């Protein structure tokens, strides 16, 4: 189970005694400008950073929080009431515990048994943690194991030899701290019934849920509630005064107190929770990173069961009687996963729909071949289960926009008395393309079925019985979620950060009522590129978007015959910046060239500015904290042994070298008869299937081939397991380049173009001296500044034309938690 950063947050575990008190953008000698939130005497290398994360008993007393601070100890009252500790007890605090500092966005829950925020306590001890809260705080430590700070200010957590000051901020996120994990809404709306109906709406990049008041004549955005990182689903817990929120970026389920408008608690539930439905006092949550669904007892606040599903589950539906739960695989099987080869899809992937007996909580059956991508489910009163599907036609030679690579519709499943399932397909493309059907819901009268088209910027109104299209309503970008209140159907055009209400039945000439939601820190050009990526109108006939193949920036797992590469496995875009050249054969020098070819492939007519926006979005997508690694990305003992093999006897590092674990070259032999660009390995655990032609379904399969390819000495089972553990835990505590402007490898650059590098984590202070802009004549006059994750260069004078420039970054470069880029860039 992973312990995640929120989007943009990087904890600074630096000595408080060295904290910088000045202007956050004050220039220091030598032209370097440093970020606030950490010391300007921070380590210049990873070893020093790691030393600073180790308790130093003589570092001085913790900061005095003042007379209004309230001490809290888990389950034992005030801190001064705790029993004295034996002098030989390893949990006994020294006379002067080492102070540490961190920044925490409001709405996050701290998990005392291991947490990225609490990596200062990652010492193997199980001592109790005492908490000193700021004035006005009411949050309590729950079960001695977790705490959700409820007010901004300084919270001091102390244990053994460490005193950690967490500065809780209500407005931490900005463009320089934002990290694009690229999680997208699964169940984004929940309706609060009452005299004045309200919606709860998730805003994933804002780390927030918005309360929205609904009226027949309009809509008003109310309180914006900070939540844990990247919320993607919300549901009301009836009769409790709470809603529950899937905090995908923290692998947790948050409990939202509707009276206080704050997250009061959260529990860990599994890897990448997404969709959520509630029945009584039980919640069911899809775990998209585990291919599973979890059952949660909301009263006890614990996971009480977990069942396997198809790949990457998101959508769920309960039968009207509540006895059956249907779970759809988003990235589903395909009748021709291997494209033109005719090789059959593996049986493990033939689980499109998982049918679960709710009272027994066991899998009753699975149903194959609903569609390639399944985004929505609806369980009808007549027993039908209706899925919103997209079909990928990757068995077509030389695929392009003219080849109709994607079609869309509804898969209707009827179950016989003996449990057998009959699947019929119903096209939605009869009155024009209906790209990416997402949420399905019946109107209150039950006579119509509403379908949101996430890539089509529309809602379809269908006859509930015949499924014939009766109307199409235009929406903003990527409508997801449906709710009915105040005479309207409500959805969230989440890429426009707005809620929309459309009259039902439609009123001729009347548009929707709208309200802005969230506080989105995404840089504007990145957000514009994300809209392009998810917008089918950029394809020639409006039938599909980039997201149809590169699902949420990852992969559909299919082999396509396209471009100049021939038959190839769909590439993931996560951490794609800095891995030039591009395509499986390495034919394209820059990511901009790749963006241009992608848009050409779909028949898009984009401007140069739009291609640049698409490029900036693609290179912004970064790997989330790894579910296999420990807090702060620390490698396990097995992975440390695997790293030694990777760098040594196994021979992997000969090709997979550098900050992104690729030497950026092409090699012979990985796929017979072809030159293959060496793929990067950051986050490789999450990019299956593997190989140019998807020939390896699992990471273990790929490893076995790689050991033959490198001609390594045979490994025993223990050594192989260690090497696999290392691959699974990449990036571990690595620091890598996430994005650059200008693009790496660009031959022609405007001399007034911004010069900036964006890294995977917030940089430790004291790093500006590691950066240089150079020509063949030496360094270019100017100053580097560091703010959050971004290093920027400002020249002292205009840059000359007809000149070759390069940026060099010295190693090791340190992140705020001691992450390190260990080789020069």
Coordinates of C-alpha atoms in Angstrom, one line a residue, residues 130-488:
X130 CA 2.6 13.0 21.1
X131 CA 1.0 15.9 19.4
X132 CA 1.0 19.6 20.4
X133 CA -1.8 21.4 18.5
X134 CA -2.2 25.1 17.7
X135 CA -4.9 27.2 19.4
X136 CA -8.4 26.4 18.2
X137 CA -7.7 22.9 17.1
X138 CA -10.2 20.2 18.0
X139 CA -8.8 17.2 16.1
X140 CA -7.9 14.1 18.1
X141 CA -5.5 11.2 17.6
X142 CA -7.7 8.2 16.7
X143 CA -6.9 4.7 17.8
X144 CA -3.4 5.9 18.6
X145 CA -2.7 5.6 14.9
X146 CA -3.8 8.6 12.9
X147 CA -4.5 12.4 13.1
X148 CA -6.3 14.8 10.7
X149 CA -5.2 18.4 11.6
X150 CA -8.3 20.6 11.4
X151 CA -6.9 24.1 11.6
X152 CA -3.9 25.8 9.9
X153 CA -0.9 26.5 11.9
X154 CA 2.0 24.6 13.5
X155 CA 1.4 21.1 14.8
X156 CA 4.3 19.5 16.7
X157 CA 4.6 15.7 16.6
X158 CA 7.2 14.2 18.9
X159 CA 8.6 10.8 19.4
X160 CA 11.8 9.5 20.9
X161 CA 14.6 11.7 19.5
X162 CA 12.6 13.7 17.0
X163 CA 10.2 16.7 17.2
X164 CA 8.6 17.3 13.8
X165 CA 6.8 20.7 13.2
X166 CA 4.1 20.3 10.6
X167 CA 3.0 23.7 9.3
X168 CA -0.5 23.1 8.1
X169 CA -1.5 25.4 5.2
X170 CA -4.9 26.0 3.7
X171 CA -3.5 27.3 0.4
X172 CA -0.4 25.4 -0.3
X173 CA -1.0 24.4 -3.9
X174 CA 0.3 26.6 -6.7
X175 CA 1.7 26.1 -10.2
X176 CA 5.3 25.4 -8.9
X177 CA 4.3 22.9 -6.3
X178 CA 1.6 21.1 -8.3
X179 CA 2.3 17.5 -9.3
X180 CA 0.2 15.9 -12.1
X181 CA -0.6 12.4 -11.0
X182 CA -3.4 12.6 -13.6
X183 CA -6.1 10.8 -11.6
X184 CA -9.5 11.5 -13.1
X185 CA -13.0 11.5 -11.5
X186 CA -14.7 8.2 -11.1
X187 CA -17.8 9.0 -9.1
X188 CA -17.5 12.7 -8.8
X189 CA -21.0 13.8 -7.6
X190 CA -23.1 13.0 -4.5
X191 CA -26.5 14.5 -3.9
X192 CA -27.4 15.9 -0.5
X193 CA -31.2 15.7 -0.2
X194 CA -33.1 18.2 1.9
X195 CA -35.2 21.3 1.7
X196 CA -32.4 23.0 -0.3
X197 CA -30.7 20.3 -2.3
X198 CA -26.9 20.4 -2.6
X199 CA -24.2 18.6 -4.6
X200 CA -20.8 17.4 -3.4
X201 CA -18.4 17.7 -6.3
X202 CA -14.8 16.4 -6.3
X203 CA -12.1 18.5 -7.8
X204 CA -9.1 16.2 -8.1
X205 CA -6.3 18.6 -8.9
X206 CA -7.6 21.1 -6.2
X207 CA -7.4 18.4 -3.5
X208 CA -10.9 19.5 -2.6
X209 CA -14.7 18.8 -2.6
X210 CA -17.0 21.6 -3.4
X211 CA -20.5 22.0 -1.9
X212 CA -22.9 23.4 -4.5
X213 CA -26.4 24.7 -3.8
X214 CA -29.0 23.8 -6.5
X215 CA -32.0 25.8 -7.5
X216 CA -34.5 25.6 -10.4
X217 CA -33.3 29.0 -11.6
X218 CA -29.6 28.7 -10.9
X219 CA -26.7 27.3 -8.9
X220 CA -24.3 28.6 -6.2
X221 CA -20.9 27.3 -5.3
X222 CA -20.6 27.1 -1.5
X223 CA -17.9 25.9 0.7
X224 CA -14.7 24.5 -0.8
X225 CA -13.6 21.6 1.5
X226 CA -9.9 20.6 1.5
X227 CA -9.5 16.8 1.3
X228 CA -6.7 14.3 1.0
X229 CA -4.7 14.2 -2.3
X230 CA -6.5 13.7 -5.6
X231 CA -10.1 12.9 -4.6
X232 CA -11.8 11.1 -7.4
X233 CA -15.1 9.8 -5.8
X234 CA -17.6 10.9 -3.2
X235 CA -20.8 9.3 -1.7
X236 CA -23.1 10.2 1.1
X237 CA -23.3 7.9 4.1
X238 CA -27.0 8.1 4.9
X239 CA -28.1 9.1 8.3
X240 CA -24.6 9.6 9.6
X241 CA -23.9 13.3 8.9
X242 CA -20.9 12.2 6.8
X243 CA -19.9 11.6 3.2
X244 CA -16.9 9.5 2.2
X245 CA -14.3 10.5 -0.3
X246 CA -11.8 8.3 -2.2
X247 CA -8.4 10.0 -1.7
X248 CA -6.7 8.4 -4.7
X249 CA -3.4 10.2 -4.1
X250 CA -3.2 8.8 -0.5
X251 CA -4.7 5.3 -1.0
X252 CA -7.3 6.2 1.6
X253 CA -11.0 6.8 2.2
X254 CA -11.8 10.1 4.0
X255 CA -14.7 10.8 6.3
X256 CA -16.2 14.2 5.5
X257 CA -18.1 15.7 8.4
X258 CA -20.9 17.6 6.7
X259 CA -21.6 19.8 9.8
X260 CA -18.1 21.1 10.1
X261 CA -17.1 20.9 6.4
X262 CA -13.8 19.2 7.1
X263 CA -12.2 15.8 6.7
X264 CA -12.5 14.4 10.2
X265 CA -10.7 11.0 9.7
X266 CA -9.4 8.7 7.0
X267 CA -8.4 5.1 6.7
X268 CA -6.2 3.3 4.3
X269 CA -8.1 1.0 2.0
X270 CA -5.7 -0.1 -0.8
X271 CA -3.9 1.0 -3.9
X272 CA -5.6 3.8 -5.9
X273 CA -9.2 3.9 -4.6
X274 CA -11.5 5.4 -7.2
X275 CA -15.2 4.6 -7.5
X276 CA -17.3 4.4 -4.3
X277 CA -20.9 3.3 -3.6
X278 CA -22.5 3.2 -0.1
X279 CA -25.2 0.8 1.1
X280 CA -26.3 1.4 4.6
X281 CA -23.2 1.4 6.8
X282 CA -21.0 -0.3 4.2
X283 CA -19.0 1.2 1.4
X284 CA -17.6 -0.5 -1.7
X285 CA -14.5 1.0 -3.2
X286 CA -12.8 0.1 -6.4
X287 CA -9.0 -0.3 -6.0
X288 CA -7.8 0.5 -9.5
X289 CA -4.2 -0.1 -8.7
X290 CA -4.9 -3.6 -7.3
X291 CA -7.6 -4.8 -9.7
X292 CA -9.8 -5.3 -6.8
X293 CA -12.8 -4.0 -4.9
X294 CA -12.8 -3.5 -1.1
X295 CA -15.7 -3.6 1.4
X296 CA -15.5 -1.1 4.3
X297 CA -17.4 -1.2 7.5
X298 CA -18.0 2.6 7.9
X299 CA -19.0 2.3 11.6
X300 CA -15.8 0.4 12.6
X301 CA -13.8 2.3 9.9
X302 CA -12.0 -0.8 8.7
X303 CA -11.7 -2.8 5.5
X304 CA -13.6 -6.1 6.0
X305 CA -13.0 -7.8 2.7
X306 CA -11.3 -7.5 -0.7
X307 CA -12.2 -9.4 -4.0
X308 CA -10.4 -9.6 -7.3
X309 CA -11.9 -7.9 -10.4
X310 CA -10.9 -7.2 -14.0
X311 CA -8.1 -4.8 -14.8
X312 CA -8.3 -1.2 -13.4
X313 CA -11.8 -1.2 -12.0
X314 CA -13.6 2.2 -11.7
X315 CA -17.3 1.9 -12.4
X316 CA -19.8 0.1 -10.1
X317 CA -23.5 -0.3 -9.9
X318 CA -25.7 -2.0 -7.2
X319 CA -28.8 -3.9 -8.3
X320 CA -32.1 -2.3 -7.2
X321 CA -32.5 -4.9 -4.4
X322 CA -29.0 -4.2 -3.2
X323 CA -28.0 -7.9 -3.4
X324 CA -25.7 -7.7 -6.3
X325 CA -22.7 -5.5 -7.0
X326 CA -21.4 -5.1 -10.6
X327 CA -17.9 -3.9 -11.1
X328 CA -16.5 -3.0 -14.6
X329 CA -12.9 -3.2 -15.8
X330 CA -12.0 0.2 -17.3
X331 CA -9.0 -1.1 -19.2
X332 CA -10.7 -4.3 -20.3
X333 CA -10.0 -7.2 -22.5
X334 CA -10.1 -7.0 -26.2
X335 CA -10.9 -9.8 -28.7
X336 CA -7.7 -8.9 -30.6
X337 CA -5.3 -7.5 -28.0
X338 CA -2.3 -8.4 -30.1
X339 CA -3.6 -6.6 -33.2
X340 CA -3.0 -8.2 -36.6
X341 CA -1.1 -11.2 -35.3
X342 CA -4.2 -13.2 -34.4
X343 CA -2.7 -14.2 -31.0
X344 CA -5.6 -14.6 -28.5
X345 CA -6.1 -12.4 -25.5
X346 CA -4.9 -14.0 -22.2
X347 CA -7.7 -15.6 -20.1
X348 CA -6.6 -13.4 -17.1
X349 CA -7.8 -10.4 -19.0
X350 CA -11.2 -11.8 -20.0
X351 CA -13.0 -10.3 -17.0
X352 CA -14.9 -7.3 -18.2
X353 CA -17.7 -7.4 -15.7
X354 CA -17.3 -8.9 -12.2
X355 CA -20.6 -9.9 -10.5
X356 CA -20.5 -10.0 -6.7
X357 CA -23.0 -11.5 -4.2
X358 CA -23.3 -8.7 -1.7
X359 CA -24.5 -10.6 1.4
X360 CA -21.8 -13.3 1.0
X361 CA -19.3 -10.9 -0.5
X362 CA -18.0 -13.3 -3.0
X363 CA -17.6 -13.3 -6.8
X364 CA -20.6 -15.0 -8.4
X365 CA -19.2 -14.8 -12.0
X366 CA -17.4 -12.8 -14.5
X367 CA -18.6 -11.7 -18.0
X368 CA -16.1 -11.3 -20.9
X369 CA -16.1 -9.2 -24.0
X370 CA -18.3 -6.2 -23.2
X371 CA -15.8 -3.8 -24.8
X372 CA -12.3 -2.5 -24.8
X373 CA -12.8 0.4 -22.4
X374 CA -15.7 0.3 -19.9
X375 CA -16.4 3.6 -18.3
X376 CA -19.9 3.5 -16.9
X377 CA -22.5 1.0 -15.5
X378 CA -26.2 1.1 -14.8
X379 CA -28.3 -1.6 -13.2
X380 CA -31.9 -1.3 -14.5
X381 CA -35.0 -2.3 -12.6
X382 CA -35.8 -4.9 -15.3
X383 CA -32.6 -6.8 -14.5
X384 CA -30.5 -5.5 -17.4
X385 CA -27.0 -4.3 -16.7
X386 CA -26.0 -1.6 -19.2
X387 CA -22.3 -0.6 -19.7
X388 CA -20.9 2.4 -21.5
X389 CA -18.2 1.0 -23.8
X390 CA -15.7 2.0 -26.4
X391 CA -14.5 -0.6 -28.9
X392 CA -10.9 -0.4 -30.2
X393 CA -10.4 -1.8 -33.7
X394 CA -6.7 -2.4 -33.5
X395 CA -6.9 -5.4 -35.9
X396 CA -6.9 -2.9 -38.8
X397 CA -3.8 -2.4 -40.9
X398 CA -2.1 1.1 -40.9
X399 CA -4.5 2.7 -38.5
X400 CA -5.3 6.4 -38.8
X401 CA -8.3 8.7 -38.5
X402 CA -9.8 7.2 -41.7
X403 CA -9.8 3.7 -40.4
X404 CA -12.4 4.3 -37.6
X405 CA -10.1 3.0 -34.9
X406 CA -12.8 3.5 -32.1
X407 CA -16.5 3.1 -32.0
X408 CA -18.8 3.6 -29.0
X409 CA -22.0 2.2 -27.6
X410 CA -23.8 0.4 -24.8
X411 CA -23.2 -3.3 -23.9
X412 CA -26.5 -4.7 -22.5
X413 CA -26.1 -7.8 -20.3
X414 CA -29.1 -10.0 -19.5
X415 CA -28.7 -12.8 -17.0
X416 CA -30.7 -16.0 -17.4
X417 CA -32.3 -17.9 -14.5
X418 CA -29.3 -20.2 -14.5
X419 CA -26.9 -17.3 -14.2
X420 CA -25.7 -17.3 -17.8
X421 CA -25.0 -13.9 -19.3
X422 CA -26.1 -12.8 -22.8
X423 CA -24.4 -9.7 -24.1
X424 CA -25.8 -7.5 -26.9
X425 CA -24.2 -4.4 -28.4
X426 CA -26.0 -1.2 -29.0
X427 CA -24.3 1.5 -31.0
X428 CA -24.4 5.1 -29.9
X429 CA -22.7 6.4 -33.0
X430 CA -26.0 6.4 -35.0
X431 CA -26.5 10.2 -35.0
X432 CA -22.9 11.2 -35.1
X433 CA -19.9 10.1 -32.9
X434 CA -20.6 9.4 -29.2
X435 CA -17.0 9.2 -27.9
X436 CA -16.3 7.8 -24.5
X437 CA -19.7 7.1 -22.8
X438 CA -19.0 7.6 -19.1
X439 CA -21.7 8.0 -16.5
X440 CA -25.2 6.3 -17.0
X441 CA -28.2 7.2 -14.9
X442 CA -32.0 7.0 -15.3
X443 CA -34.2 10.1 -14.9
X444 CA -36.4 10.2 -11.8
X445 CA -39.4 9.2 -13.9
X446 CA -37.5 6.2 -15.2
X447 CA -38.4 6.9 -18.9
X448 CA -35.0 8.1 -20.1
X449 CA -31.4 7.0 -19.6
X450 CA -28.9 9.8 -19.6
X451 CA -25.3 9.1 -20.8
X452 CA -22.4 11.5 -20.4
X453 CA -19.9 11.5 -23.2
X454 CA -16.6 12.4 -21.5
X455 CA -14.7 13.0 -24.8
X456 CA -17.7 14.2 -26.7
X457 CA -18.7 17.2 -24.5
X458 CA -22.3 16.2 -24.4
X459 CA -25.1 14.4 -22.6
X460 CA -27.2 11.9 -24.6
X461 CA -30.9 11.4 -23.6
X462 CA -32.1 7.9 -24.5
X463 CA -35.4 6.0 -24.4
X464 CA -34.9 3.8 -21.3
X465 CA -36.4 0.8 -23.0
X466 CA -35.3 0.9 -26.6
X467 CA -32.0 3.0 -26.0
X468 CA -32.9 5.1 -29.0
X469 CA -31.3 8.6 -28.8
X470 CA -33.9 11.3 -28.2
X471 CA -31.7 14.4 -27.5
X472 CA -28.1 15.6 -27.3
X473 CA -27.1 18.4 -24.8
X474 CA -23.9 20.2 -25.3
X475 CA -21.6 20.5 -22.2
X476 CA -18.2 21.7 -21.2
X477 CA -15.0 19.6 -21.4
X478 CA -15.2 16.0 -20.1
X479 CA -18.6 15.7 -18.4
X480 CA -18.7 13.1 -15.6
X481 CA -21.2 12.2 -12.9
X482 CA -25.0 12.6 -13.1
X483 CA -27.5 13.8 -10.5
X484 CA -31.1 14.9 -10.7
X485 CA -32.5 17.7 -8.6
X486 CA -34.4 21.0 -9.0
X487 CA -35.8 19.9 -12.4
X488 CA -32.3 19.5 -14.0

